[in-house]
Each structure stands twice: as C-alpha cells, then as structure tokens.
C-alpha cells in the first residue's frame, strides 16, 4: 500500500495532479502546532500556489475586480490576508494603492520582499510574516487601520478549512468604518444531482460486485452512511433541478461568531426524471462594484469555467429515483467540527425530507401551495411598504 | 484558495482521484497521537482501500502468489500485518491456512469479523484490532509464533511512509525460524529520465514566464532546490539509460535497524541524446517461489501495468543535456527524517557526479575502464571459487 498521508503535513511528497493547501502554509490557526514548518517554504507550498496561479478563473476574477477598481484603490491602504505568492498584493499595488500589507504566515513570506522589489513595488508593499491574529500594530501606521482588505480565503464549498475567520478577524480589528472587502459577498448554492459514474465508487462499489472472488459488502454500509463531501467536477446536465441559494454572506457585515453552524431546510421540484445520488454544492463570490464597470463574479458553478474548487458532492446513503415534477426536500447542516478547537472544517449532515414534511415559508420549490403563499407574502410586503412610504 | 490539508488527517474531505493512506489507518506508529480516529472507519480509509482494490496489478500479484502457494499455506499459521479490508487474509484462508491473524490498527478492524464470516472463514481468521507492535501474545497460540507473514506494506518508491518497520518487527517477534515472508524480497531501481511536461511545472514554471504581468521568478530558485519526490506515471521511452538496481532487500533477513539510511553512488551511460530532468525510481517485489509455478513479481516499472504507486521522480535543480554515450553519475541518499521520532518518511538528497568523480568498483556504467575492472573481478572471483571447490 502507499501510505501517503498528506502532501502538506511535512511528509515531503508531491502528487502532480493534486491541489492541496496545508496547515503549515496559509492556515495560521494551526501554525502554533508545527513551528518547525513555519520558517521555510516547502515544495508543497509552491506546488499549491502554482496550481492556484494556473486556476485562471480564480486569478483573473481578482485581477479584473481589482484593476477595474483603481478609483477605489488609488492612494488607499490595503491588507492582503494570506498573501501567498503575493499576486493579489501586486494587483493592488498596480491599481494605485499607497500601501499594501502582505500578511503571510508561511515561509513564503521570506521570498515576498524580493518579488515585490523585482516588480518595482518594494516601497509600496510591506510584508508581514505572521498570522494576522498575531499582528498587534501595523508598521508606519499610526491609526492601525486599513481601507481595503483583499483575500482569497475560500475553501471547498466555500467554508471547508477556509481562512474566512482570519479575514473577519482582520476586518474587525483593522478595517476602517466604511472600508471595503474584496470580495464583499459570498453565496453557497445547491441542487440535487445525478452522478452515475461517481456513484459506482460509493457504497455500490462494495455491495454490487465480488472482489477477487470475495464478498466485501460489509464495508458498503459504512461507506454509504459516511456523509463525507466529495470534490469533483460535474456536468450541468447532472443537476436534477434549478439550483437554489442556500446561504448569502455579506462579508462587510457578517459577524465573525456566526460561522459555527449553517442550517438549511428546503424543497426542490425535479425538472427531469432521474436518480438523485447527491446534493451538489458550489459557491460564488462578488466584489465591490465600480460605477461604469461590469460586476465581477467568481463562480464555481457546474456551468462556469472549471476552477480548482470544482464542485462539492454530499453523497446520499441510497439513491432516490424521481420523476419530473416530483418534489424532494432536505435538511442540511454544516457544523464546525468541535472536537478540535480552532478547527476550520465542518461536519455536514444531510437528511432527506419527504411528502409529510412541512415546507418552509416562503419556499422556492414551485409547488402550487408554496407559490400561493409566496404570492400573498409578496402582496403583504408591498402593502406594508406602501404604508411605510405614505 | 482551497485549504485542504489532507484527506486523511480527519478534515473529512475526499478528492475522487486521489489515493492516500492516512496516519489513522494502517500507520500504527502514529495512532498514539490521534486516538480519536482509531475507533471508526472513515470515508477516507474506505476510499483508499477502494483504490487499492482497483489496483489490479497489485492485488492480482498477491492473489497469484498466495493461491499458487497452497502447498506452503496448507495448515499453516499466518499473520496479515495491516489487514485493511481483509483481502490478503481471505487469500490466505482460501489457500488453506489453518489460522490467519488479521492485524489491523484502524477502525476497519471492527468490520472485518463480518467480512470473514460472510466468506465462510469466521473460524479461520482472527481479527486483532491493534498495532502489531502492541500485540503481546497471539490468541490461542501457545508458542506465540506464526509460520508465514503476509503484508502489503510498500510505500511510494518502496520506502516512503511504508509499513516495513512494522512488518520486520512482526517478523522478529512472531515468525518461526524458517518461516516465510510474502513478499520475501524488494528491489529499488533507478534510471536518469527526461520528462519535459513535468519539467514545465517545476522551477521553470516560475522563471520562464510572467504571471498575470508580474515576475514571480524568486520562487523558482526555491522550487528548483527542494528535492521533493514527485509521484507520476512516466513512459518507458523517457528513460535515458538502462535502469540499474540500487537496493535489494531480502525481507527474510534484512535487519530492522538497517532502514535509517540508504546511500547509492553510481554512473550511467546515456543510450539516447536528451535532457535529464530527474532520477526515476521504482520498485519490484517478489514472493517465495513454489516448485512448478511461475515466479510472481509485482513490478512498478514504467513498462509494467500501471499501479497506484506510479513512479517516483527526484527532480534535478537544473536539467542536464547529454549526448548518447555520455556518462553521468550521482550520489543519492535516502535518510529517514529524524526530526520526528517514529517518522517513516525519508529525505532524499541527490548530487550530480561529473567526469572528475571516481566510479565505484565494480561499476555498471559500461565505460571501457569499468568493464575491464569488472572483467578482472569476475575472473578473480571465479579463480577463488575454483580454489575453494578444490
């Protein structure tokens, strides 16, 4: 057997096709546990950052959002949380920022000054080799504030081991009132989906065939009931219903202590007949809109340009077969794994809702009853608004 | 950025294409550090084992070696070190073993009794949920010995985070004198190789182009000098020379304390003109040969059926261009990472040897001088042997 446990926990091995980001790189929360890796850049770090730079949908979105916003960046003080190779700091410097603090906890920070110098921004960008949580005061900054925070903090399905908490910490500590976040909002979407090829590798792998002449089906029951998210690119036509918006985070205002639990209860109307194998999750991010420019969205939807985030699939224990027009529902919760304080991974729990379960109010499932309720709620809201206006 | 640090350190995420094996599965040495994961089988465990079962070159080799050897297994007591899904234990039981101890440290052990029962071997196979190092006495075994040890312990380039130490521990503690190891030998081979596509993702990625209009070349020097092995499948025609055998381990006899350092110094004659980008490493394993049966070899060479081990590449800091007939040499050392006691990863150090460096004696490079020395050494050995015989 191979026993590679990770590319990024110091075991010193790289599999070319992977993109992984380790606890010793830009996950400052865990650096205290592994001081030995704090002070050098590993091949793994570099490999991850190569793959991130090669993710053009990701990097182009930031480049466009920032370079379109020179009016916002001109002469401003910016903080780049988790600067990595410094590419976002460079975008900000080029967009006219007066000062950029490139905050980077990993050993990559040691190389960053040379990068900024080579690109003519040695005077603009100041590298801070630290977790953002450990910064007491910003160099040459009496007010200890910044005007803009940029960060590429997103994890799989947005939240998985993301740097969001660190970014919100930086916002609450350093961002001036009225300051800007790049990105300034993030959304998680979902739809039921059909993924026959991946399904074959799920519980069915263990139960539907013999293995070298033997019955290994007992592992199938375990595999089916572990609701571990799977990261894979799926085709748009695998979606069995119109997607719905699950969570919409306003990054300017979302409280940093509101990330412990996300709960969702909703219903979908199937717009094709098929087997539902999984819930497909993805996210989008948007950036402050500059007058006269197109809004920039970084989308990881199945129909968007592929990114290294791909999509996230929560596999069902057993597939559910639906006819077009059927309604299905779920309760999904994402709870921060609590065993490990400082953990930034979530446990996902999925539960199927059936005909007897009550729909939320309002409900986007499209069923007649839910549409009628929505209609009256809209009317009522409008009436209330009229009252207020008068 | 995505911040997936690992599939197997409890962050609960699976990327479909990966094969990883975690510290909480069959790497008992580290279980003491993470007791919480000891008692359940994770999706990651199962995913890894699915991919191992799908590695038919690997599993077929064991199946053939064991089923061809019923004469050796009949009525014998066998230990399967790191039983995983139990497939090797099943092979042994079917081959006629009187008793199989399936030793498994991970939570998979809890499901194994049901697997053996379902396949009619509940009475033959005894599951021991433990690190092999923690087993004091074998159940119902007065002599506390076994006749045969089977294990699939191999890591990338054979040694990377392998279970070899655990297997040798089991051998020294439990195997009777004259007992058998399956496999009973393992070899590491190497050849200089040319891999232009992978080379583009190495240091050259950082230095040979601008990135979104910026110069990130300072990272190139770091990338070039981190001699981190890369796991990738390469084509046979990428080899620039005949491979040579670096290390040959007799698993029946190799001392368990001899795994700390492996050093190799050798020269190769290039049999084609090209750029040497890396040293390509791979391994083979062989099994006890049964009279009348073909020897079974599990080969991970570039020309063999692909396995999940692929090949391992040690990238050079800078490529070296050679003409056909040129001779190149190296000193390679694999040293067990010492920072972390109990670590089973190695640090690989490569150093290029040139025209002025002395060749070893004997030397397989094929140069005239080395061939002459080999010729005389062979003659001398034969003469000595004649003396002895007389």
XYZ file of C-alpha atoms in Angstrom, chain A residues 39-47 49 84-85 106-115, chain B residues 201-207 216-228 315-318:
46
model
C 10.131 29.147 8.579
C 10.659 27.585 5.230
C 8.726 27.324 2.037
C 8.162 23.721 1.115
C 7.789 22.263 -2.310
C 4.206 21.533 -1.344
C 3.547 25.219 -0.693
C 4.949 26.119 -4.067
C 3.102 23.347 -5.834
C 0.489 28.095 -5.368
C 0.912 33.550 -0.655
C 2.981 34.344 -3.734
C 4.171 30.577 5.914
C 7.789 30.626 4.882
C 6.771 32.051 1.515
C 6.864 35.400 3.326
C 10.649 35.274 3.279
C 10.717 35.383 -0.520
C 7.992 38.009 -0.932
C 10.181 41.131 -0.466
C 12.288 40.036 -3.439
C 9.133 39.528 -5.506
C 5.695 22.653 -13.709
C 8.993 22.612 -11.856
C 11.252 25.613 -11.310
C 10.722 26.659 -14.920
C 7.102 27.494 -14.200
C 8.232 30.348 -12.001
C 11.144 31.617 -14.059
C 7.465 35.670 -9.683
C 10.887 34.222 -10.503
C 12.238 34.364 -6.934
C 10.098 31.316 -6.174
C 11.829 29.443 -8.988
C 15.099 29.189 -7.093
C 13.300 27.709 -4.135
C 11.338 25.258 -6.254
C 14.482 24.091 -8.036
C 16.388 23.314 -4.896
C 13.730 21.444 -2.970
C 14.462 17.853 -3.869
C 10.963 16.671 -3.165
C 13.714 16.461 -9.928
C 17.139 17.960 -10.647
C 17.760 21.609 -9.762
C 18.645 22.257 -13.402
